[in-house]
Short mmCIF file of C-alpha atoms in Angstrom, two decimals:
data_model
loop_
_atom_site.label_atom_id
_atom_site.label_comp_id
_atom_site.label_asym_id
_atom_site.label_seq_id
_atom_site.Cartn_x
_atom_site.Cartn_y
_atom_site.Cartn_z
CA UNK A 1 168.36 -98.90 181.15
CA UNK A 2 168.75 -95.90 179.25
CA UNK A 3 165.59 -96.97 176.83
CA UNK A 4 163.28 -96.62 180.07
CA UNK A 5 164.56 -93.16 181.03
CA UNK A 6 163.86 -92.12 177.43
CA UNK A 7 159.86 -93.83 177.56
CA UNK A 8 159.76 -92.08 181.26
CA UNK A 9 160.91 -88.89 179.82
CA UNK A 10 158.38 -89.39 176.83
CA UNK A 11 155.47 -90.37 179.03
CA UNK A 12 156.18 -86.97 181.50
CA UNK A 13 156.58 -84.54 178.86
CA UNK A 14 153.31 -85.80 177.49
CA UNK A 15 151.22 -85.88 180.24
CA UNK A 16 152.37 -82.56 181.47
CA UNK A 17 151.21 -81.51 177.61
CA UNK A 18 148.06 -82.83 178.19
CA UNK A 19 147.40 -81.15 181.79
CA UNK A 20 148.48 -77.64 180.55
CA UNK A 21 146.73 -77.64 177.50
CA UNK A 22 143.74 -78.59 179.33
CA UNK A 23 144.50 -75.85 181.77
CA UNK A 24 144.49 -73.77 179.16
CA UNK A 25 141.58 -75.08 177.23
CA UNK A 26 139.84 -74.45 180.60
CA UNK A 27 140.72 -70.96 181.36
CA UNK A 28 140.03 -70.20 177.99
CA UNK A 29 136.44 -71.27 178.61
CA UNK A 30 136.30 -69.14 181.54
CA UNK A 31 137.25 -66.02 180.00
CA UNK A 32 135.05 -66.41 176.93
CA UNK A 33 132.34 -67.44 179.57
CA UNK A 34 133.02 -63.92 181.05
CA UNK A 35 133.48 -62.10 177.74
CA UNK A 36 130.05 -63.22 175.89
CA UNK A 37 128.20 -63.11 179.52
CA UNK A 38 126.52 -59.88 178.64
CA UNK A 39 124.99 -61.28 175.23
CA UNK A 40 124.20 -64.53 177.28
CA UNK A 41 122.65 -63.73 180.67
CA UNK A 42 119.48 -62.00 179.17
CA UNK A 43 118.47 -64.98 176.24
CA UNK A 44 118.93 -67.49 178.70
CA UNK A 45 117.29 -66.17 181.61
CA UNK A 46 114.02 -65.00 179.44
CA UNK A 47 114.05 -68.25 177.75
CA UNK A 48 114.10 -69.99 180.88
CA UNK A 49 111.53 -67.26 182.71
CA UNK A 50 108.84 -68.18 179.97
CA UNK A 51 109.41 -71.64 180.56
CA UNK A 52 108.98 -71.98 184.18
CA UNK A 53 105.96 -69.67 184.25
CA UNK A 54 104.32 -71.35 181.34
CA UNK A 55 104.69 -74.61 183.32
CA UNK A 56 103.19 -72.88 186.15
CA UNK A 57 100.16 -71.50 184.40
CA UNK A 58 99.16 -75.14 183.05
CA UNK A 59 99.72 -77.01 186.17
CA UNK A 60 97.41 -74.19 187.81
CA UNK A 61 94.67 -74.41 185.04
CA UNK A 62 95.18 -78.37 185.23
CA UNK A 63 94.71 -78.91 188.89
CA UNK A 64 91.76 -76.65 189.00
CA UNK A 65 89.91 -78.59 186.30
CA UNK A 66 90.88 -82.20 188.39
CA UNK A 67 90.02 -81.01 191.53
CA UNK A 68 86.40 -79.73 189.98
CA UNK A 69 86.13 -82.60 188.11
CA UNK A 70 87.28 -84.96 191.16
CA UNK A 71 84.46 -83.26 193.24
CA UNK A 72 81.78 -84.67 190.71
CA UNK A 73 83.78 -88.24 190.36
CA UNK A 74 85.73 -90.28 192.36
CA UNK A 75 87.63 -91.39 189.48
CA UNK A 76 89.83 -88.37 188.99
CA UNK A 77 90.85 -87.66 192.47
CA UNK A 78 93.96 -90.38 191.68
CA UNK A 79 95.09 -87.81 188.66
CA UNK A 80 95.93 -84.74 190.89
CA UNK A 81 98.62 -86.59 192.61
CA UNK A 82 100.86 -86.54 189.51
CA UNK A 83 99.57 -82.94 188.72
CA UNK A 84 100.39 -82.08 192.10
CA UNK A 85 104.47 -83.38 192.76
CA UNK A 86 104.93 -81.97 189.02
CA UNK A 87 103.63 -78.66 190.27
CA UNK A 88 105.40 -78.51 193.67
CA UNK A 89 108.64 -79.34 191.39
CA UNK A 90 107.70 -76.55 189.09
CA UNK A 91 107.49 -74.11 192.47
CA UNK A 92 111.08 -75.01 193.41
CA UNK A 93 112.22 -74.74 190.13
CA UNK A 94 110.98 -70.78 190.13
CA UNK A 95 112.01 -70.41 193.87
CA UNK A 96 115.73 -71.52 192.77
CA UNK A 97 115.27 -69.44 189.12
CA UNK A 98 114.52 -66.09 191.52
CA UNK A 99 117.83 -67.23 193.67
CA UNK A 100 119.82 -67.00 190.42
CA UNK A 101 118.01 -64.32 188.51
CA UNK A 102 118.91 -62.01 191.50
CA UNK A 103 122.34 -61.23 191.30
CA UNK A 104 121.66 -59.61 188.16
CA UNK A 105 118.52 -57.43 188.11
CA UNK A 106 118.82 -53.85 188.17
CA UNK A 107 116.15 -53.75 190.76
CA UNK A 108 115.86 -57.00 192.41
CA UNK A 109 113.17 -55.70 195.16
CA UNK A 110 111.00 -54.93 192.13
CA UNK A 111 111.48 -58.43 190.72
CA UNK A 112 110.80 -60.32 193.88
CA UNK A 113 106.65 -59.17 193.45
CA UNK A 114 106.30 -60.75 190.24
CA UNK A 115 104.04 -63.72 190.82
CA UNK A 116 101.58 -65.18 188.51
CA UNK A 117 99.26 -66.14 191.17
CA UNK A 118 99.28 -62.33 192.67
CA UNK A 119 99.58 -60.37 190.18
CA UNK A 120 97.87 -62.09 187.04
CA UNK A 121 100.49 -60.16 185.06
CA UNK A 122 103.80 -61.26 184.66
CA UNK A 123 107.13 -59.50 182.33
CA UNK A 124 108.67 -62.29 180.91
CA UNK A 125 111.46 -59.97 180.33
CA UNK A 126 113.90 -59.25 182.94
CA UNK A 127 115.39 -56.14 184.06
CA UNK A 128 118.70 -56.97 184.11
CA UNK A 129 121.91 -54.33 185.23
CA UNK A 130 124.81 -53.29 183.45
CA UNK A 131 127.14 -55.98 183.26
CA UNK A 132 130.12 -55.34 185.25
CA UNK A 133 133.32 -57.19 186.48
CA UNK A 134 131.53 -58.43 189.99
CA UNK A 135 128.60 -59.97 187.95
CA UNK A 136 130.71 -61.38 184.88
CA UNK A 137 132.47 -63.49 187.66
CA UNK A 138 128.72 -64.19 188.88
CA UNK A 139 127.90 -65.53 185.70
CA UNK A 140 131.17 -67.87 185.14
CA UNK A 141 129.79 -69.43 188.31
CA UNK A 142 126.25 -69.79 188.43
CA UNK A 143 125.92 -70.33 184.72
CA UNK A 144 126.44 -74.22 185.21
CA UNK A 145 123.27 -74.11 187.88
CA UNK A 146 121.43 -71.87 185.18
CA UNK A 147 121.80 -74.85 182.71
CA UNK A 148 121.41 -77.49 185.05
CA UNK A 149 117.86 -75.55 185.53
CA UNK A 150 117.17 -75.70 181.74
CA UNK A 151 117.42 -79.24 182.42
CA UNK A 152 115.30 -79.80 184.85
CA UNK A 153 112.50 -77.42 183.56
CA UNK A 154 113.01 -79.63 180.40
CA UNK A 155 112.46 -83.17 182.13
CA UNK A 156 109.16 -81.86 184.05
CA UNK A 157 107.97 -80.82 180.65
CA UNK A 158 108.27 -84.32 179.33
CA UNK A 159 106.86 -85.54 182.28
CA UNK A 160 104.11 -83.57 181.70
CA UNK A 161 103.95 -84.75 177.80
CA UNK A 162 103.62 -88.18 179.30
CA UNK A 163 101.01 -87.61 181.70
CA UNK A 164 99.17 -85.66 178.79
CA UNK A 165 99.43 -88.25 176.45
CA UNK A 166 98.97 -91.27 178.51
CA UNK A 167 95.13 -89.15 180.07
CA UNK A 168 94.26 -88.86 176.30
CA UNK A 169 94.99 -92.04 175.51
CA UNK A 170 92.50 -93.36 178.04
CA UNK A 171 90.07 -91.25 177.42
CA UNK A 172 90.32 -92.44 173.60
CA UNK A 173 90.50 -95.62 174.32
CA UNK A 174 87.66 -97.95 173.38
CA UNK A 175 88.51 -100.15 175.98
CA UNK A 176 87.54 -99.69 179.62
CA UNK A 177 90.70 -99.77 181.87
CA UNK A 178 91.28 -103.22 183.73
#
């Protein structure tokens, strides 16, 4: 009997290694999350600003030149459907980027205004405040949305690749579509 107390004992010790060093390992994450969040915030956001409205200034320029071209031809009114959810995605997308961006302008009621469509104009800079305790601990929680945003700015780009490539392709193509 005493050989399973020692293989109990063994197994314990080592998983309660394992959960405190991942503790640890975790809150270690959190505070460098909080440390580096004021050489992180502003790259990120930018990055992701120019993104999202470069997305938004093709998919305007694209749906204006199928819904001309779609006037003159029945065959492109079946493109602007793709153009279309891709765009509406692209609007949530910026609608959920202002949510986040928010919390860490210096003037937010200035930032709301910016809008491509409006304004023609856009800073693809933010104005962001001061970093302080309150929005470190911001940042340590929205940065996982921020990235998951990133993400999803990244897959409607490919999706737009693919729609790109798959138009030219047919309008290549010597052979008439079946």
């Amino acid at each position: 009997m005493p050989s399973i107390f020692v293989a109990s004992a063994i197994v314990g010790f080592t998983s309660f290694a394992f959960t405190f060093f991942t503790f640890l390992r975790v809150f270690w994450e959190s505070i460098l999350t909080m440390w580096n969040a004021h050489h992180e915030i502003r790259p990120v956001m930018d990055n992701l600003r120019t993104e999202l409205y470069g997305e938004r200034a093709y998919f305007k320029n694209a749906l204006k030149q199928a819904r001309s071209k779609s006037k003159s031809s029945t065959r492109y009114a079946p493109e602007i459907q793709p153009l279309a959810i891709l765009n509406d995605g692209i609007k949530d997308l910026m609608r959920e980027f202002r949510e986040l961006e928010e919390p860490f302008l210096d003037r937010p009621e200035e930032a709301e205004d910016l809008d491509i469509e409006k304004s023609g104009r856009v800073s693809l800079r933010g104005n962001y405040a001061p970093m302080d305790l309150r929005r470190r601990f911001t940042w340590l929680h929205k940065k996982d949305n921020v990235v998951n945003l990133g993400t999803m700015t990244n897959r409607i780009q490919s999706r737009r690749i693919a729609y790109e490539t798959s138009n030219t392709l047919e309008w290549v193509s010597p052979f008439p579509p079946e």
